[in-house]
Amino acid sequence: MTEIIVVTSGKGGVGKTTTSASIACGLARRGKKVAVIDFDIGLRNLDLIMGCERRVVYDFVNVIQGECTLKQALIKDKRLETLFVLAASQTRDKDALSSDGVRRVFDELTTEGFDFIIADSPAGIEKGAHLAMYFADRAVVVVNPEVSSVRDSDRILGLLSSKTQRAEKGNGQVKEHLLLTRYSPKRVATGEMMSVGDVKEILGLDVVGVVPESPDVLAASNSGTPVILNEDSDVSRAYEDAVSRLLGETLPLRFIDEPKKGFFARMFGG
Amino acid sequence: MGLLALFRRSPPSAHVAKERLRIIIQQERSARGGGPDFLPLLRRELLEVIRKYVNVDPAAVQINVEREDGQEVLEFSVALPEKAR
């Protein structure tokens, strides 16, 4: 059984690609065979975050248009045996994708025995985003605790429940998960930022992960190493937890409370 | 922070954000399939009628369809401006 997970958000810049890369790595680390696909045609970026930008020869559009085989286009990760990246085309536009083409690629990945397909959706609600979610079994909705991101993700939830294959064929619902990124427990404590509970209540979704705001995310993208692989980072631990929850484990949320400062830290501003 | 926060009068901004989102998302959900198609038009027309008598703010008019036990309830509320009373 191949499970298709779309990573989506509506709004741009909230951490879809960072999340796609880290979830894909996390699943592959647990021995799952994973393909992570960039649906942002014309604005390829997953390759950079995965650190394989210089190894892209063929892309997703080439496969769909029959200019190469899927095997030729899949880039095998150098760190994890069972992880493969399919890059977006940088020169074509989003109309180069077709529903039939995407279906064929997904079918072939299924035949090849992949456990998971991670579809990294572009921002917006146009064709690329639509096709990224269309065949999904599950959706990870990436949200920043901020008004425009929350509103846009609610729009995406509307599309997930009406414009997907599952919705159209009455084949059950796409299972939706909320993943909060750039979370700052300190600002939540002072009332400057909405809490996990607030966002959860507004959107009515179960929380699959809360990723703290951290300089480690930029450092990871600078070096082309998905942040989940930086084991010293809380961000990595938060993504590991999210992956475990996606696989059905029940874990308490971490990194949502401000660390208690000791007496000396408070006195001397540590 | 600290002492100053104790005397701060305005509610924390996160609280304001949550309230604004709660209202707009409820409105958008009912506009896109939660409620019948005519809701936005009904809201506009009702607003025009009300405005013949009281000058209310468009944001002061809330219209929602709620479902309970198979029954649909059309809920309509108008907040009158202070001076009108």
mmCIF file of C-alpha atoms in Angstrom:
data_model
loop_
_atom_site.group_PDB
_atom_site.id
_atom_site.type_symbol
_atom_site.label_atom_id
_atom_site.label_comp_id
_atom_site.label_asym_id
_atom_site.label_seq_id
_atom_site.Cartn_x
_atom_site.Cartn_y
_atom_site.Cartn_z
ATOM 1 C CA MET A 1 0.000 0.000 0.000
ATOM 2 C CA THR A 2 1.393 3.358 -1.012
ATOM 3 C CA GLU A 3 0.222 6.289 1.035
ATOM 4 C CA ILE A 4 0.139 9.731 -0.540
ATOM 5 C CA ILE A 5 0.658 12.664 1.833
ATOM 6 C CA VAL A 6 0.340 16.231 0.577
ATOM 7 C CA VAL A 7 2.153 18.969 2.468
ATOM 8 C CA THR A 8 0.158 22.112 1.876
ATOM 9 C CA SER A 9 -0.737 25.492 3.396
ATOM 10 C CA GLY A 10 -2.205 28.039 1.022
ATOM 11 C CA LYS A 11 0.134 30.754 2.188
ATOM 12 C CA GLY A 12 3.738 30.857 1.020
ATOM 13 C CA GLY A 13 6.800 30.883 3.224
ATOM 14 C CA VAL A 14 5.318 28.978 6.144
ATOM 15 C CA GLY A 15 7.616 25.958 5.852
ATOM 16 C CA LYS A 16 6.052 23.508 3.400
ATOM 17 C CA THR A 17 9.311 22.509 1.738
ATOM 18 C CA THR A 18 11.220 22.338 5.029
ATOM 19 C CA THR A 19 8.428 20.128 6.359
ATOM 20 C CA SER A 20 8.254 17.931 3.243
ATOM 21 C CA ALA A 21 11.999 17.330 3.345
ATOM 22 C CA SER A 22 12.035 16.548 7.051
ATOM 23 C CA ILE A 23 8.996 14.263 7.012
ATOM 24 C CA ALA A 24 10.388 12.395 3.997
ATOM 25 C CA CYS A 25 13.747 11.925 5.769
ATOM 26 C CA GLY A 26 12.044 10.897 9.003
ATOM 27 C CA LEU A 27 9.983 8.228 7.254
ATOM 28 C CA ALA A 28 12.994 6.955 5.294
ATOM 29 C CA ARG A 29 15.002 6.758 8.527
ATOM 30 C CA ARG A 30 12.385 4.378 9.824
ATOM 31 C CA GLY A 31 13.039 2.139 6.831
ATOM 32 C CA LYS A 32 10.121 3.302 4.697
ATOM 33 C CA LYS A 33 10.620 3.688 0.961
ATOM 34 C CA VAL A 34 9.793 7.315 0.248
ATOM 35 C CA ALA A 35 9.525 9.572 -2.808
ATOM 36 C CA VAL A 36 9.312 13.298 -2.161
ATOM 37 C CA ILE A 37 8.014 15.296 -5.121
ATOM 38 C CA ASP A 38 8.253 19.038 -5.780
ATOM 39 C CA PHE A 39 4.978 20.288 -7.303
ATOM 40 C CA ASP A 40 6.132 23.906 -7.535
ATOM 41 C CA ILE A 41 6.707 23.929 -11.281
ATOM 42 C CA GLY A 42 8.825 26.886 -12.356
ATOM 43 C CA LEU A 43 9.998 27.591 -8.806
ATOM 44 C CA ARG A 44 11.965 24.474 -7.935
ATOM 45 C CA ASN A 45 13.321 24.531 -4.380
ATOM 46 C CA LEU A 46 12.980 21.128 -2.782
ATOM 47 C CA ASP A 47 16.253 20.097 -4.477
ATOM 48 C CA LEU A 48 18.104 22.871 -2.617
ATOM 49 C CA ILE A 49 16.586 21.992 0.739
ATOM 50 C CA MET A 50 17.448 18.322 0.147
ATOM 51 C CA GLY A 51 20.951 19.272 -0.993
ATOM 52 C CA CYS A 52 20.730 17.513 -4.366
ATOM 53 C CA GLU A 53 20.432 20.535 -6.686
ATOM 54 C CA ARG A 54 23.519 19.633 -8.689
ATOM 55 C CA ARG A 55 22.304 16.128 -9.377
ATOM 56 C CA VAL A 56 19.060 17.093 -11.112
ATOM 57 C CA VAL A 57 19.178 15.876 -14.702
ATOM 58 C CA TYR A 58 15.533 15.110 -15.416
ATOM 59 C CA ASP A 59 12.487 16.444 -13.599
ATOM 60 C CA PHE A 60 8.808 15.721 -12.880
ATOM 61 C CA VAL A 61 7.624 17.382 -16.122
ATOM 62 C CA ASN A 62 10.125 15.390 -18.195
ATOM 63 C CA VAL A 63 8.641 12.187 -16.757
ATOM 64 C CA ILE A 64 5.056 13.286 -17.362
ATOM 65 C CA GLN A 65 5.822 14.249 -20.950
ATOM 66 C CA GLY A 66 7.629 10.966 -21.613
ATOM 67 C CA GLU A 67 11.046 12.559 -22.171
ATOM 68 C CA CYS A 68 12.672 10.196 -19.687
ATOM 69 C CA THR A 69 11.731 7.298 -17.450
ATOM 70 C CA LEU A 70 10.709 7.749 -13.830
ATOM 71 C CA LYS A 71 13.822 5.824 -12.758
ATOM 72 C CA GLN A 72 16.059 8.301 -14.593
ATOM 73 C CA ALA A 73 14.400 11.254 -12.887
ATOM 74 C CA LEU A 74 14.324 9.924 -9.314
ATOM 75 C CA ILE A 75 17.357 11.212 -7.414
ATOM 76 C CA LYS A 76 18.542 8.775 -4.782
ATOM 77 C CA ASP A 77 19.422 10.474 -1.515
ATOM 78 C CA LYS A 78 23.081 10.114 -0.468
ATOM 79 C CA ARG A 79 22.294 9.866 3.236
ATOM 80 C CA LEU A 80 19.263 7.596 3.335
ATOM 81 C CA GLU A 81 19.039 4.408 1.269
ATOM 82 C CA THR A 82 15.282 4.415 0.768
ATOM 83 C CA LEU A 83 14.717 8.089 -0.018
ATOM 84 C CA PHE A 84 14.208 9.525 -3.498
ATOM 85 C CA VAL A 85 13.629 13.067 -4.722
ATOM 86 C CA LEU A 86 11.707 14.105 -7.832
ATOM 87 C CA ALA A 87 12.535 17.715 -8.715
ATOM 88 C CA ALA A 88 10.167 20.243 -10.251
ATOM 89 C CA SER A 89 10.895 21.676 -13.668
ATOM 90 C CA GLN A 90 12.566 25.063 -13.509
ATOM 91 C CA THR A 91 11.855 26.093 -17.096
ATOM 92 C CA ARG A 92 8.249 25.091 -17.703
ATOM 93 C CA ASP A 93 5.118 26.527 -16.159
ATOM 94 C CA LYS A 94 2.432 24.885 -14.074
ATOM 95 C CA ASP A 95 0.353 23.989 -17.138
ATOM 96 C CA ALA A 96 2.939 21.340 -17.978
ATOM 97 C CA LEU A 97 1.384 19.223 -15.202
ATOM 98 C CA SER A 98 -1.693 17.189 -15.969
ATOM 99 C CA SER A 99 -3.915 15.148 -13.742
ATOM 100 C CA ASP A 100 -3.362 12.086 -15.951
ATOM 101 C CA GLY A 101 0.382 12.556 -15.879
ATOM 102 C CA VAL A 102 0.485 12.849 -12.093
ATOM 103 C CA ARG A 103 -1.682 9.751 -11.782
ATOM 104 C CA ARG A 104 0.685 7.768 -14.031
ATOM 105 C CA VAL A 105 3.719 8.773 -11.959
ATOM 106 C CA PHE A 106 1.920 7.869 -8.702
ATOM 107 C CA ASP A 107 0.809 4.532 -10.160
ATOM 108 C CA GLU A 108 4.346 3.697 -11.173
ATOM 109 C CA LEU A 109 5.690 4.607 -7.721
ATOM 110 C CA THR A 110 3.033 2.320 -6.253
ATOM 111 C CA THR A 111 4.133 -0.515 -8.530
ATOM 112 C CA GLU A 112 7.747 0.122 -7.516
ATOM 113 C CA GLY A 113 6.786 -0.586 -3.919
ATOM 114 C CA PHE A 114 7.073 2.860 -2.410
ATOM 115 C CA ASP A 115 5.513 3.144 1.046
ATOM 116 C CA PHE A 116 5.025 6.892 0.942
ATOM 117 C CA ILE A 117 4.736 9.657 -1.626
ATOM 118 C CA ILE A 118 5.212 13.125 -0.129
ATOM 119 C CA ALA A 119 3.767 15.829 -2.400
ATOM 120 C CA ASP A 120 5.326 19.223 -1.651
ATOM 121 C CA SER A 121 2.595 21.638 -2.746
ATOM 122 C CA PRO A 122 3.259 25.113 -4.112
ATOM 123 C CA ALA A 123 1.658 28.076 -2.331
ATOM 124 C CA GLY A 124 -1.677 29.381 -3.596
ATOM 125 C CA ILE A 125 -4.751 27.508 -4.741
ATOM 126 C CA GLU A 126 -4.011 27.169 -8.442
ATOM 127 C CA LYS A 127 -3.260 24.178 -10.615
ATOM 128 C CA GLY A 128 -0.021 23.053 -8.948
ATOM 129 C CA ALA A 129 -1.577 23.121 -5.492
ATOM 130 C CA HIS A 130 -4.708 21.440 -6.809
ATOM 131 C CA LEU A 131 -2.796 18.566 -8.425
ATOM 132 C CA ALA A 132 -0.544 18.120 -5.389
ATOM 133 C CA MET A 133 -3.591 17.457 -3.201
ATOM 134 C CA TYR A 134 -5.864 15.733 -5.727
ATOM 135 C CA PHE A 135 -4.744 12.126 -5.166
ATOM 136 C CA ALA A 136 -3.810 12.517 -1.495
ATOM 137 C CA ASP A 137 -4.815 10.111 1.253
ATOM 138 C CA ARG A 138 -3.651 12.494 3.928
ATOM 139 C CA ALA A 139 -2.743 16.145 4.219
ATOM 140 C CA VAL A 140 -0.279 17.869 6.492
ATOM 141 C CA VAL A 141 -1.467 21.473 6.673
ATOM 142 C CA VAL A 142 1.460 23.680 7.647
ATOM 143 C CA VAL A 143 0.405 26.756 9.592
ATOM 144 C CA ASN A 144 2.192 29.646 11.291
ATOM 145 C CA PRO A 145 0.374 30.988 14.366
ATOM 146 C CA GLU A 146 -0.503 34.169 12.523
ATOM 147 C CA VAL A 147 -3.808 35.440 11.078
ATOM 148 C CA SER A 148 -3.176 35.243 7.327
ATOM 149 C CA SER A 149 -1.655 31.782 7.506
ATOM 150 C CA VAL A 150 -4.544 30.429 9.584
ATOM 151 C CA ARG A 151 -7.146 31.916 7.275
ATOM 152 C CA ASP A 152 -5.431 30.591 4.129
ATOM 153 C CA SER A 153 -5.132 27.136 5.602
ATOM 154 C CA ASP A 154 -8.849 27.092 6.306
ATOM 155 C CA ARG A 155 -9.366 27.806 2.609
ATOM 156 C CA ILE A 156 -7.137 24.824 1.826
ATOM 157 C CA LEU A 157 -9.208 22.669 4.187
ATOM 158 C CA GLY A 158 -12.254 23.616 2.133
ATOM 159 C CA LEU A 159 -10.521 22.450 -1.040
ATOM 160 C CA LEU A 160 -9.338 19.212 0.580
ATOM 161 C CA SER A 161 -12.916 18.354 1.426
ATOM 162 C CA SER A 162 -14.287 19.128 -2.034
ATOM 163 C CA LYS A 163 -11.634 19.152 -4.781
ATOM 164 C CA THR A 164 -9.834 15.890 -4.218
ATOM 165 C CA GLN A 165 -10.325 12.465 -5.761
ATOM 166 C CA ARG A 166 -11.533 11.101 -2.444
ATOM 167 C CA ALA A 167 -14.122 13.868 -2.100
ATOM 168 C CA GLU A 168 -15.284 13.591 -5.709
ATOM 169 C CA LYS A 169 -15.644 9.817 -5.653
ATOM 170 C CA GLY A 170 -17.138 9.734 -2.182
ATOM 171 C CA ASN A 171 -14.236 7.539 -1.171
ATOM 172 C CA GLY A 172 -13.923 8.837 2.373
ATOM 173 C CA GLN A 173 -12.158 11.994 3.447
ATOM 174 C CA VAL A 174 -8.581 13.104 3.073
ATOM 175 C CA LYS A 175 -7.240 12.773 6.619
ATOM 176 C CA GLU A 176 -6.077 16.228 7.687
ATOM 177 C CA HIS A 177 -3.324 17.017 10.175
ATOM 178 C CA LEU A 178 -2.249 20.357 11.562
ATOM 179 C CA LEU A 179 1.461 21.124 11.794
ATOM 180 C CA LEU A 180 2.378 24.421 13.433
ATOM 181 C CA THR A 181 5.731 25.921 12.533
ATOM 182 C CA ARG A 182 7.703 28.948 13.758
ATOM 183 C CA TYR A 183 6.120 28.512 17.160
ATOM 184 C CA SER A 184 7.466 30.721 19.902
ATOM 185 C CA PRO A 185 6.433 29.523 23.390
ATOM 186 C CA LYS A 186 7.815 32.723 24.855
ATOM 187 C CA ARG A 187 5.590 34.957 22.738
ATOM 188 C CA VAL A 188 2.613 32.680 23.394
ATOM 189 C CA ALA A 189 3.243 33.101 27.125
ATOM 190 C CA THR A 190 3.169 36.912 26.814
ATOM 191 C CA GLY A 191 -0.018 36.842 24.751
ATOM 192 C CA GLU A 192 1.655 38.072 21.565
ATOM 193 C CA MET A 193 1.145 34.836 19.637
ATOM 194 C CA MET A 194 -1.793 32.477 19.299
ATOM 195 C CA SER A 195 -1.258 29.174 21.091
ATOM 196 C CA VAL A 196 -1.494 25.632 19.690
ATOM 197 C CA GLY A 197 -4.842 25.372 21.422
ATOM 198 C CA ASP A 198 -6.112 28.564 19.786
ATOM 199 C CA VAL A 199 -5.200 27.464 16.254
ATOM 200 C CA LYS A 200 -6.464 23.954 16.862
ATOM 201 C CA GLU A 201 -9.776 25.315 18.080
ATOM 202 C CA ILE A 202 -10.194 27.707 15.139
ATOM 203 C CA LEU A 203 -9.380 25.125 12.469
ATOM 204 C CA GLY A 204 -10.788 22.071 14.222
ATOM 205 C CA LEU A 205 -7.886 19.787 13.329
ATOM 206 C CA ASP A 206 -5.777 17.347 15.280
ATOM 207 C CA VAL A 207 -2.197 18.487 15.839
ATOM 208 C CA VAL A 208 0.495 16.282 14.340
ATOM 209 C CA GLY A 209 3.371 18.517 15.355
ATOM 210 C CA VAL A 210 4.532 21.831 16.732
ATOM 211 C CA VAL A 211 7.887 23.028 15.426
ATOM 212 C CA PRO A 212 9.570 25.799 17.409
ATOM 213 C CA GLU A 213 10.934 28.927 15.768
ATOM 214 C CA SER A 214 14.671 28.386 15.473
ATOM 215 C CA PRO A 215 17.784 29.598 13.652
ATOM 216 C CA ASP A 216 18.519 25.918 12.941
ATOM 217 C CA VAL A 217 16.005 25.962 10.065
ATOM 218 C CA LEU A 218 17.944 28.599 8.138
ATOM 219 C CA ALA A 219 21.237 26.885 8.916
ATOM 220 C CA ALA A 220 19.818 23.631 7.553
ATOM 221 C CA SER A 221 18.625 25.192 4.313
ATOM 222 C CA ASN A 222 21.949 27.007 3.935
ATOM 223 C CA SER A 223 23.767 23.698 3.983
ATOM 224 C CA GLY A 224 21.220 21.574 2.104
ATOM 225 C CA THR A 225 20.704 19.184 4.998
ATOM 226 C CA PRO A 226 17.053 18.676 5.990
ATOM 227 C CA VAL A 227 16.736 20.077 9.500
ATOM 228 C CA ILE A 228 15.455 16.778 10.932
ATOM 229 C CA LEU A 229 18.970 15.386 10.404
ATOM 230 C CA ASN A 230 20.462 17.943 12.817
ATOM 231 C CA GLU A 231 20.081 15.860 15.933
ATOM 232 C CA ASP A 232 21.153 18.608 18.303
ATOM 233 C CA SER A 233 18.158 20.700 17.357
ATOM 234 C CA ASP A 234 14.736 20.862 19.007
ATOM 235 C CA VAL A 235 13.360 21.347 15.502
ATOM 236 C CA SER A 236 14.651 17.902 14.598
ATOM 237 C CA ARG A 237 13.047 16.386 17.707
ATOM 238 C CA ALA A 238 9.765 18.111 16.902
ATOM 239 C CA TYR A 239 9.762 16.719 13.349
ATOM 240 C CA GLU A 240 10.724 13.244 14.598
ATOM 241 C CA ASP A 241 7.715 13.361 16.908
ATOM 242 C CA ALA A 242 5.491 14.468 14.023
ATOM 243 C CA VAL A 243 6.692 11.548 11.886
ATOM 244 C CA SER A 244 5.992 9.114 14.725
ATOM 245 C CA ARG A 245 2.490 10.535 15.088
ATOM 246 C CA LEU A 246 1.909 10.192 11.339
ATOM 247 C CA LEU A 247 2.802 6.533 11.769
ATOM 248 C CA GLY A 248 0.179 6.169 14.448
ATOM 249 C CA GLU A 249 2.062 6.713 17.701
ATOM 250 C CA THR A 250 0.590 8.832 20.455
ATOM 251 C CA LEU A 251 3.122 11.244 21.911
ATOM 252 C CA PRO A 252 2.710 14.327 24.096
ATOM 253 C CA LEU A 253 3.542 17.648 22.426
ATOM 254 C CA ARG A 254 6.982 19.030 23.264
ATOM 255 C CA PHE A 255 8.505 22.500 22.945
ATOM 256 C CA ILE A 256 5.222 24.310 23.518
ATOM 257 C CA ASP A 257 6.060 25.724 26.940
ATOM 258 C CA GLU A 258 8.600 28.362 27.706
ATOM 259 C CA PRO A 259 11.603 26.828 29.454
ATOM 260 C CA LYS A 260 11.540 27.769 33.131
ATOM 261 C CA LYS A 261 14.381 30.099 33.955
ATOM 262 C CA GLY A 262 16.403 29.391 37.063
ATOM 263 C CA PHE A 263 16.930 31.966 39.772
ATOM 264 C CA PHE A 264 20.293 33.142 38.458
ATOM 265 C CA ALA A 265 19.100 33.348 34.883
ATOM 266 C CA ARG A 266 16.259 35.579 35.996
ATOM 267 C CA MET A 267 18.534 37.755 38.117
ATOM 268 C CA PHE A 268 21.204 38.175 35.508
ATOM 269 C CA GLY A 269 19.120 37.988 32.340
ATOM 270 C CA GLY A 270 20.358 34.616 31.075
ATOM 271 C CA MET B 1 7.225 43.074 30.539
ATOM 272 C CA GLY B 2 6.811 42.292 34.220
ATOM 273 C CA LEU B 3 5.097 45.036 36.161
ATOM 274 C CA LEU B 4 4.130 46.986 33.083
ATOM 275 C CA ALA B 5 2.095 44.088 31.742
ATOM 276 C CA LEU B 6 -0.055 44.104 34.858
ATOM 277 C CA PHE B 7 -1.255 47.596 34.054
ATOM 278 C CA ARG B 8 -1.677 47.094 30.363
ATOM 279 C CA ARG B 9 -5.287 47.725 29.434
ATOM 280 C CA SER B 10 -5.671 46.426 25.901
ATOM 281 C CA PRO B 11 -6.172 42.663 25.588
ATOM 282 C CA PRO B 12 -3.131 40.672 24.380
ATOM 283 C CA SER B 13 -2.898 40.784 20.597
ATOM 284 C CA ALA B 14 -3.112 36.997 20.279
ATOM 285 C CA HIS B 15 -6.560 37.180 21.826
ATOM 286 C CA VAL B 16 -7.636 39.774 19.272
ATOM 287 C CA ALA B 17 -6.232 37.606 16.467
ATOM 288 C CA LYS B 18 -8.166 34.585 17.656
ATOM 289 C CA GLU B 19 -11.453 36.469 17.878
ATOM 290 C CA ARG B 20 -11.044 38.020 14.423
ATOM 291 C CA LEU B 21 -10.194 34.653 12.898
ATOM 292 C CA ARG B 22 -13.067 32.914 14.618
ATOM 293 C CA ILE B 23 -15.531 35.333 13.048
ATOM 294 C CA ILE B 24 -14.068 35.565 9.554
ATOM 295 C CA ILE B 25 -13.524 31.824 9.226
ATOM 296 C CA GLN B 26 -17.036 31.044 10.358
ATOM 297 C CA GLN B 27 -18.302 33.533 7.792
ATOM 298 C CA GLU B 28 -16.154 32.131 4.994
ATOM 299 C CA ARG B 29 -17.084 28.558 5.823
ATOM 300 C CA SER B 30 -20.769 29.290 5.643
ATOM 301 C CA ALA B 31 -20.232 31.183 2.384
ATOM 302 C CA ARG B 32 -18.495 28.263 0.682
ATOM 303 C CA GLY B 33 -20.886 25.415 1.084
ATOM 304 C CA GLY B 34 -21.718 25.341 4.764
ATOM 305 C CA GLY B 35 -24.710 27.507 3.950
ATOM 306 C CA PRO B 36 -26.899 28.168 0.931
ATOM 307 C CA ASP B 37 -25.528 30.209 -1.994
ATOM 308 C CA PHE B 38 -27.835 33.120 -1.349
ATOM 309 C CA LEU B 39 -26.324 34.019 2.026
ATOM 310 C CA PRO B 40 -23.891 36.691 0.823
ATOM 311 C CA LEU B 41 -26.593 38.352 -1.281
ATOM 312 C CA LEU B 42 -29.137 38.104 1.526
ATOM 313 C CA ARG B 43 -26.627 39.696 3.857
ATOM 314 C CA ARG B 44 -26.004 42.577 1.427
ATOM 315 C CA GLU B 45 -29.684 43.232 0.808
ATOM 316 C CA LEU B 46 -30.582 43.100 4.480
ATOM 317 C CA LEU B 47 -27.769 45.505 5.175
ATOM 318 C CA GLU B 48 -29.204 47.940 2.612
ATOM 319 C CA VAL B 49 -32.645 47.779 4.191
ATOM 320 C CA ILE B 50 -31.299 48.284 7.691
ATOM 321 C CA ARG B 51 -29.242 51.203 6.527
ATOM 322 C CA LYS B 52 -32.392 53.036 5.440
ATOM 323 C CA TYR B 53 -33.212 53.349 9.128
ATOM 324 C CA VAL B 54 -29.970 53.026 11.062
ATOM 325 C CA ASN B 55 -26.495 53.704 9.834
ATOM 326 C CA VAL B 56 -24.782 50.479 10.818
ATOM 327 C CA ASP B 57 -21.315 49.328 9.917
ATOM 328 C CA PRO B 58 -21.185 46.421 7.397
ATOM 329 C CA ALA B 59 -19.102 44.475 9.914
ATOM 330 C CA ALA B 60 -21.910 44.807 12.462
ATOM 331 C CA VAL B 61 -24.116 42.447 10.477
ATOM 332 C CA GLN B 62 -23.564 38.736 11.095
ATOM 333 C CA ILE B 63 -25.421 36.012 9.289
ATOM 334 C CA ASN B 64 -24.959 32.303 9.834
ATOM 335 C CA VAL B 65 -26.624 29.020 9.201
ATOM 336 C CA GLU B 66 -26.263 26.522 12.016
ATOM 337 C CA ARG B 67 -27.269 22.900 11.949
ATOM 338 C CA GLU B 68 -28.634 21.129 14.976
ATOM 339 C CA ASP B 69 -30.245 17.704 14.956
ATOM 340 C CA GLY B 70 -31.090 17.932 11.276
ATOM 341 C CA GLN B 71 -32.636 21.384 11.692
ATOM 342 C CA GLU B 72 -31.165 24.439 10.058
ATOM 343 C CA VAL B 73 -31.310 27.706 11.915
ATOM 344 C CA LEU B 74 -30.710 30.982 10.130
ATOM 345 C CA GLU B 75 -29.105 33.281 12.650
ATOM 346 C CA PHE B 76 -28.979 36.979 11.965
ATOM 347 C CA SER B 77 -27.548 39.599 14.285
ATOM 348 C CA VAL B 78 -27.017 43.321 13.978
ATOM 349 C CA ALA B 79 -25.006 45.368 16.431
ATOM 350 C CA LEU B 80 -26.492 48.870 16.571
ATOM 351 C CA PRO B 81 -24.111 51.808 16.835
ATOM 352 C CA GLU B 82 -23.974 53.618 20.204
ATOM 353 C CA LYS B 83 -25.579 56.860 18.987
ATOM 354 C CA ALA B 84 -28.634 55.206 17.484
ATOM 355 C CA ARG B 85 -29.985 54.389 20.910
#
